[in-house]
Short mmCIF file of C-alpha atoms and ligand atoms in Angstrom, two decimals:
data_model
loop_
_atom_site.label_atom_id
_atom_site.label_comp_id
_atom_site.label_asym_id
_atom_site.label_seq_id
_atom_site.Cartn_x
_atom_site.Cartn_y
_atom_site.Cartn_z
CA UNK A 1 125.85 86.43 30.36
CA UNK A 2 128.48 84.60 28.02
CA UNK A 3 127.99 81.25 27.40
CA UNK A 4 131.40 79.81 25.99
CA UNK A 5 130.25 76.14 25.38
CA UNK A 6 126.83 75.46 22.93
CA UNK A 7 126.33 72.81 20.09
CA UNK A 8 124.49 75.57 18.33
CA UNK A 9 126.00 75.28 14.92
CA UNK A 10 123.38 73.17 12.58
CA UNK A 11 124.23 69.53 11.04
CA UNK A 12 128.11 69.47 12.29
CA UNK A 13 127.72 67.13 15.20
CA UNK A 14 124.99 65.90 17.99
CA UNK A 15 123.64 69.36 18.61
CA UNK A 16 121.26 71.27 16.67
CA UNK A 17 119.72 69.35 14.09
CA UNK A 18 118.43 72.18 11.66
CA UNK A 19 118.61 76.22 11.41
CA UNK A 20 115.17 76.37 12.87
CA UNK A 21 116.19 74.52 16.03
CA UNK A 22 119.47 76.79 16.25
CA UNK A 23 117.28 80.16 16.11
CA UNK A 24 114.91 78.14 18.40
CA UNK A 25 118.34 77.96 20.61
CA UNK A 26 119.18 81.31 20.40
CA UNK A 27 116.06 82.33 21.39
CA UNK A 28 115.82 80.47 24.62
CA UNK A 29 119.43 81.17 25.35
CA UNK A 30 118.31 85.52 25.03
CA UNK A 31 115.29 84.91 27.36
CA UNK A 32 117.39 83.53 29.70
CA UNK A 33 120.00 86.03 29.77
CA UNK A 34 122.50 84.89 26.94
CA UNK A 35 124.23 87.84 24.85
CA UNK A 36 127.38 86.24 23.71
CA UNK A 37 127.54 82.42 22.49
CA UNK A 38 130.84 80.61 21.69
CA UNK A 39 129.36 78.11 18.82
CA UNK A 40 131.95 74.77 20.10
CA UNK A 41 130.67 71.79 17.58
CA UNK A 42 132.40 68.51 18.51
CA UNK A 43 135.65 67.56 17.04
CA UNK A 44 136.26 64.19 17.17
CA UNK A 45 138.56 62.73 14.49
CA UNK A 46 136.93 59.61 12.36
CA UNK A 47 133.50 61.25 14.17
CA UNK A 48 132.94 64.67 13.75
CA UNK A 49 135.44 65.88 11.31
CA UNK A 50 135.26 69.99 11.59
CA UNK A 51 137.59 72.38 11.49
CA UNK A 52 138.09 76.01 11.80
CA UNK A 53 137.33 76.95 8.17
CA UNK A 54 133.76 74.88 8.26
CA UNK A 55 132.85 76.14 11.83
CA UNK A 56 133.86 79.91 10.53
CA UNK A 57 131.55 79.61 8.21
CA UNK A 58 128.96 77.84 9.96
CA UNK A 59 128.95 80.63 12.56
CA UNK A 60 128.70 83.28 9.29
CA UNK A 61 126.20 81.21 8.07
CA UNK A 62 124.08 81.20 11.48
CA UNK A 63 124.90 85.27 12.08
CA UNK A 64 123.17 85.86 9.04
CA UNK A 65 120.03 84.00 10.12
CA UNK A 66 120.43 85.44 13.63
CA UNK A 67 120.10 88.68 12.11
CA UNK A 68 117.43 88.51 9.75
CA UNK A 69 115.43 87.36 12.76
CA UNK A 70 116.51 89.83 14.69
CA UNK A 71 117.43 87.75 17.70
CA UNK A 72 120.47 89.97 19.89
CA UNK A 73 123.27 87.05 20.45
CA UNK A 74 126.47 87.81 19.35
CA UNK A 75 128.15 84.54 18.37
CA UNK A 76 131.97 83.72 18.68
CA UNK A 77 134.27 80.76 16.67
CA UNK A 78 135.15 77.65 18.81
CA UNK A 79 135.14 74.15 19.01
CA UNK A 80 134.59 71.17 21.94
CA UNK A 81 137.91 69.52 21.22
CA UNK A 82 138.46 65.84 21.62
CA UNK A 83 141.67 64.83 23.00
CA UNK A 84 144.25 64.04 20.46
CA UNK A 85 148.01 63.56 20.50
CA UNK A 86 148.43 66.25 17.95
CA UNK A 87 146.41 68.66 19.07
CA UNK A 88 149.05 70.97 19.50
CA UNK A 89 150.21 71.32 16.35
CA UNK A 90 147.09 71.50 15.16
CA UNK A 91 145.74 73.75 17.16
CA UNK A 92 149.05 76.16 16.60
CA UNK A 93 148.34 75.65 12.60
CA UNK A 94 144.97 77.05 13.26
CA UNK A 95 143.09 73.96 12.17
CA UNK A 96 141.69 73.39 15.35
CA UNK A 97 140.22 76.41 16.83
CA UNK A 98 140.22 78.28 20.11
CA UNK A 99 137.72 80.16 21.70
CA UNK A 100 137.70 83.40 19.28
CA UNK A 101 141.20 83.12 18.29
CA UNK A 102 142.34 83.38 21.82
CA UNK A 103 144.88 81.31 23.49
CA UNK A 104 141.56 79.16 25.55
CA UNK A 105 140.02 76.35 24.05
CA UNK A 106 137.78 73.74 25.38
CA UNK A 107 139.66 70.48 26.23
CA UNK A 108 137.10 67.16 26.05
CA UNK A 109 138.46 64.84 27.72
CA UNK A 110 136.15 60.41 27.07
CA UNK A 111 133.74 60.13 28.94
CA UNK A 112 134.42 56.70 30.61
CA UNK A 113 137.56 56.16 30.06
CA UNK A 114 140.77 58.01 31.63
CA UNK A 115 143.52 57.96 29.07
CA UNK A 116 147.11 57.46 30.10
CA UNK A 117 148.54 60.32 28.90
CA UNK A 118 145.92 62.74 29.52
CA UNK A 119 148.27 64.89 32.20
CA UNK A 120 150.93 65.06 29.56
CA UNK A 121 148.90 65.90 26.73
CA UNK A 122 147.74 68.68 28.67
CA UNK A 123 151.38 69.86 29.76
CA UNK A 124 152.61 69.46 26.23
CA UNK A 125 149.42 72.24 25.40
CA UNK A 126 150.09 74.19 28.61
CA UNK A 127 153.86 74.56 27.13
CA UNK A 128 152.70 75.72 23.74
CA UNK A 129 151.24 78.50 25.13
CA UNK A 130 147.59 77.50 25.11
CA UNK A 131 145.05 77.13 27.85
CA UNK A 132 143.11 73.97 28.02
CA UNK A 133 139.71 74.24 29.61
CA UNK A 134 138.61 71.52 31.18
CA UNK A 135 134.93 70.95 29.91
CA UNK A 136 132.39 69.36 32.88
CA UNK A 137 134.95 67.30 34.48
CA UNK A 138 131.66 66.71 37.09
CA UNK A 139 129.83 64.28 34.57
CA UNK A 140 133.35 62.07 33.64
CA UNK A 141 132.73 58.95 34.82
CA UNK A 142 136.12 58.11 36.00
CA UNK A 143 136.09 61.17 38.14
CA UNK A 144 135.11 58.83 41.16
CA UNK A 145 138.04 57.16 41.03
CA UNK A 146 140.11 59.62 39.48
CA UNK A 147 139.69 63.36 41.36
CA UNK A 148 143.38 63.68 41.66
CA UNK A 149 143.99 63.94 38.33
CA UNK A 150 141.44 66.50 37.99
CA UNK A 151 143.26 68.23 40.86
CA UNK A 152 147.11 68.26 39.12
CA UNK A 153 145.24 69.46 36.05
CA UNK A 154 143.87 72.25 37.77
CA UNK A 155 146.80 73.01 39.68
CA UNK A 156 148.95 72.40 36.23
CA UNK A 157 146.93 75.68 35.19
CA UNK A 158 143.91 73.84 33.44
CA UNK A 159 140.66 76.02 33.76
CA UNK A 160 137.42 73.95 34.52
CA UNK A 161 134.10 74.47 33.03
CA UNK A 162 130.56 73.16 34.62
CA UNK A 163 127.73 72.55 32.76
CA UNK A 164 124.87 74.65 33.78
CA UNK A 165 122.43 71.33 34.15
CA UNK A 166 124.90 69.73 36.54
CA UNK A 167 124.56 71.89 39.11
CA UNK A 168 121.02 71.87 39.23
CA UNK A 169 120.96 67.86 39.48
CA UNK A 170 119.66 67.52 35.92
CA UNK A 171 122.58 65.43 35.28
CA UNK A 172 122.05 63.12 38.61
CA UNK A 173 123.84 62.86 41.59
CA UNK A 174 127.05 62.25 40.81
CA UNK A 175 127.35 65.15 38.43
CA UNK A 176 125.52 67.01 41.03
CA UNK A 177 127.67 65.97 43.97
CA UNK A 178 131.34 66.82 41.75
CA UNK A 179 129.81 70.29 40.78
CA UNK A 180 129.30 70.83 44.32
CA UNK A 181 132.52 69.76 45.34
CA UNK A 182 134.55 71.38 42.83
CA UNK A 183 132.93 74.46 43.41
CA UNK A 184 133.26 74.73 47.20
CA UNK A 185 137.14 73.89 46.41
CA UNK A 186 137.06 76.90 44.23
CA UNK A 187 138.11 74.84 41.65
CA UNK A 188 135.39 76.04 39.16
CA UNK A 189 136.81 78.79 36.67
CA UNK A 190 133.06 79.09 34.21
CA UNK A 191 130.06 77.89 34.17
CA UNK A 192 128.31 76.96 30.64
CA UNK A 193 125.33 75.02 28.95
CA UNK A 194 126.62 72.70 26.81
CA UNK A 195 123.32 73.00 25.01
CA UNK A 196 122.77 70.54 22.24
CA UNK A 197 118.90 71.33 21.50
CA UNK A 198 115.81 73.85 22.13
CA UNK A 199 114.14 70.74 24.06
CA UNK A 200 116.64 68.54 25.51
CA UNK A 201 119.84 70.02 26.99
CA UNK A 202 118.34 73.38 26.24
CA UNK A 203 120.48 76.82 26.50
CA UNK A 204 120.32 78.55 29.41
CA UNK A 205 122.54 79.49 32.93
CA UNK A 206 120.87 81.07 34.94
CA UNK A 207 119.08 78.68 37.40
CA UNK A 208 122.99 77.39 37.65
CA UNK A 209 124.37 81.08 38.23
CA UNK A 210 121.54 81.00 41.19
CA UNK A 211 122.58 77.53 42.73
CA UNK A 212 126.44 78.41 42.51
CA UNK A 213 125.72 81.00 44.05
CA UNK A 214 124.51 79.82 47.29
CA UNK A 215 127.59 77.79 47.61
CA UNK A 216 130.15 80.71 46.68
CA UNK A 217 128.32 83.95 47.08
CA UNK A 218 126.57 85.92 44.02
CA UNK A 219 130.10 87.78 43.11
CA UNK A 220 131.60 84.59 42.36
CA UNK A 221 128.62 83.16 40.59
CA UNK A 222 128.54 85.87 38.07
CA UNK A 223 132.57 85.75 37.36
CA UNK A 224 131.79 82.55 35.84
CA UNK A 225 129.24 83.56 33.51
CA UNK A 226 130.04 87.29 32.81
CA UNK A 227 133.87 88.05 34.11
CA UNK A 228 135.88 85.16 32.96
CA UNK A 229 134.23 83.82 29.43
CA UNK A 230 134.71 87.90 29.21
CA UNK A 231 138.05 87.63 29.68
CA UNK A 232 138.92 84.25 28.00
CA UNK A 233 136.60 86.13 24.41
CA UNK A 234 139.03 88.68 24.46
CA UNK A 235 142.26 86.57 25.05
CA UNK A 236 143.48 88.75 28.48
CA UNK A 237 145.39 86.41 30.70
CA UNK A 238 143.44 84.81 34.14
CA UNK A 239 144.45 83.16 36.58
CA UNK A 240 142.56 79.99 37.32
CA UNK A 241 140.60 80.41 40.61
CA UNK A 242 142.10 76.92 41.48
CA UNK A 243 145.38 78.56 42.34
CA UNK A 244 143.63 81.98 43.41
CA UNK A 245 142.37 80.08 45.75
CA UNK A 246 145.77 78.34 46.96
CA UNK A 247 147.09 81.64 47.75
CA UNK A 248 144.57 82.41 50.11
CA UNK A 249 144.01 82.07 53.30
CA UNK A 250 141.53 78.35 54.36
CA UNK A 251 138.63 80.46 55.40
CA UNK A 252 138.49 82.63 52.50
CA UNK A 253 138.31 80.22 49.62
CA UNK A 254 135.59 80.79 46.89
CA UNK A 255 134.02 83.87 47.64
CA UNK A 256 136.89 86.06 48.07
CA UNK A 257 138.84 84.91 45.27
CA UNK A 258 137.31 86.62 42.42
CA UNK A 259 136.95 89.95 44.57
CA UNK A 260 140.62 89.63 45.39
CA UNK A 261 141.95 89.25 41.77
CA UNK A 262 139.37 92.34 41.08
CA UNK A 263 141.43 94.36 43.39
CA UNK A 264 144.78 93.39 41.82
CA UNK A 265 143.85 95.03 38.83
CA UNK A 266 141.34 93.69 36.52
CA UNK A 267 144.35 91.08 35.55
CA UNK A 268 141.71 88.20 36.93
FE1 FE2 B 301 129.99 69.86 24.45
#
């Protein structure tokens, strides 16, 4: 499995504290399943202040130690980026980065607070030729309220990641209840762990590929773990099974959307 979103990088932001905790991580994450890890530290400006250059060498630094341990995760450049106004232009000088250089990046939007020009932040990205994902919309607080903008950000071609503990209620109810939601809507594109530690918010995603896929069949469950962070590592375009989905017929939502972008030629 890929796991595209981990605070695995030591000392840059809430996540890992030390190197021993991070191979500690990366262990976990390989019993579990894990063979590729995007390593996306926080950046938050006047907070958590990184930067491609420091995370590329971070991840160097933490490849190095993966390998003299001999633990088999290969690890990918990335970064959980805070909304800013000029994020564009700095993610199209390369100061911010995307997932592995590709055109996908994980979009943070606060927590408890909807900002007012959230929609057009993400258009003004959209237009620059980069995809925002959308990282655990389920666990925003102003989701409750809110669920339409998560559904013209989807539909404005925003992907939308889950975190792996939200689905299996270790998030609550609410996060549980949105997960559920957004994935019987289709709306889900990946699924990820958001790990910050080897004991709390551990690595891990496959109790969550098991409970999505009760609600959207096992094909499904494993696009957003294997097929899609696949595709978004490797910067090949995908739809977002958001608008798969609009295209198909009621009944056939969720299950059949992965199989029928599959048979249009890999282009999913
Ligand atoms: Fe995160």
């Amino acid at each position: 499995m890929i796991d595209l979103h981990s605070h695995i990088l030591p000392g840059l932001d809430d996540g890992s504290p030390s190197l021993a905790e991070s191979l500690e991580m990366a262990r976990l994450a390989v019993a579990d399943g894990t063979t590729h890890m995007a390593c996306t530290p926080h950046i938050v400006p006047g907070m958590y202040e990184n930067g491609s250059a420091n995370i590329a060498r971070a991840v160097q630094g933490l490849e190095e130690a993966l390998r003299r341990a001999a633990i088999p995760l290969a690890l990918y450049v990335g970064a959980d980026v805070h909304i800013a106004p000029d994020l564009p232009e700095q993610l199209a000088l390369g100061k911010v980065p995307t997932l592995n250089r590709s055109r996908y990046f994980l979009f943070e939007p606060p927590h408890h607070v909807l900002p007012p020009r959230l929609e057009d932040l993400a258009l003004r990205l959209i237009s620059a030729g980069f995809i925002p994902i959308l990282t655990h919309p389920e666990r925003l607080t102003w989701i409750k309220s809110n669920y339409d903008v998560v559904e013209r950000l989807n539909a404005a071609g925003c992907l939308i990641q889950l975190t792996a503990d939200s689905i299996v209620g270790a998030f609550g109810r609410t996060a549980l209840y949105y997960s559920e939601k957004l994935i019987d809507e289709g709306r889900v594109d990946i699924i990820a762990s958001d790990t910050h530690g080897a004991t709390r918010r551990r690595p891990g995603l496959s109790q969550a590929v098991a409970a999505a896929a009760k609600r959207c069949g096992e094909d499904e469950a494993h696009n957003m773990v294997l097929k899609r962070p696949g595709q978004i590592l490797a910067n090949r375009p995908i739809e977002p099974v958001g608008k798969a989905r609009a295209k198909q017929a009621p009944g056939n939502a969720g299950r059949f959307a992965g199989l029928s972008r599959l048979l249009k030629g890999g282009t999913a």
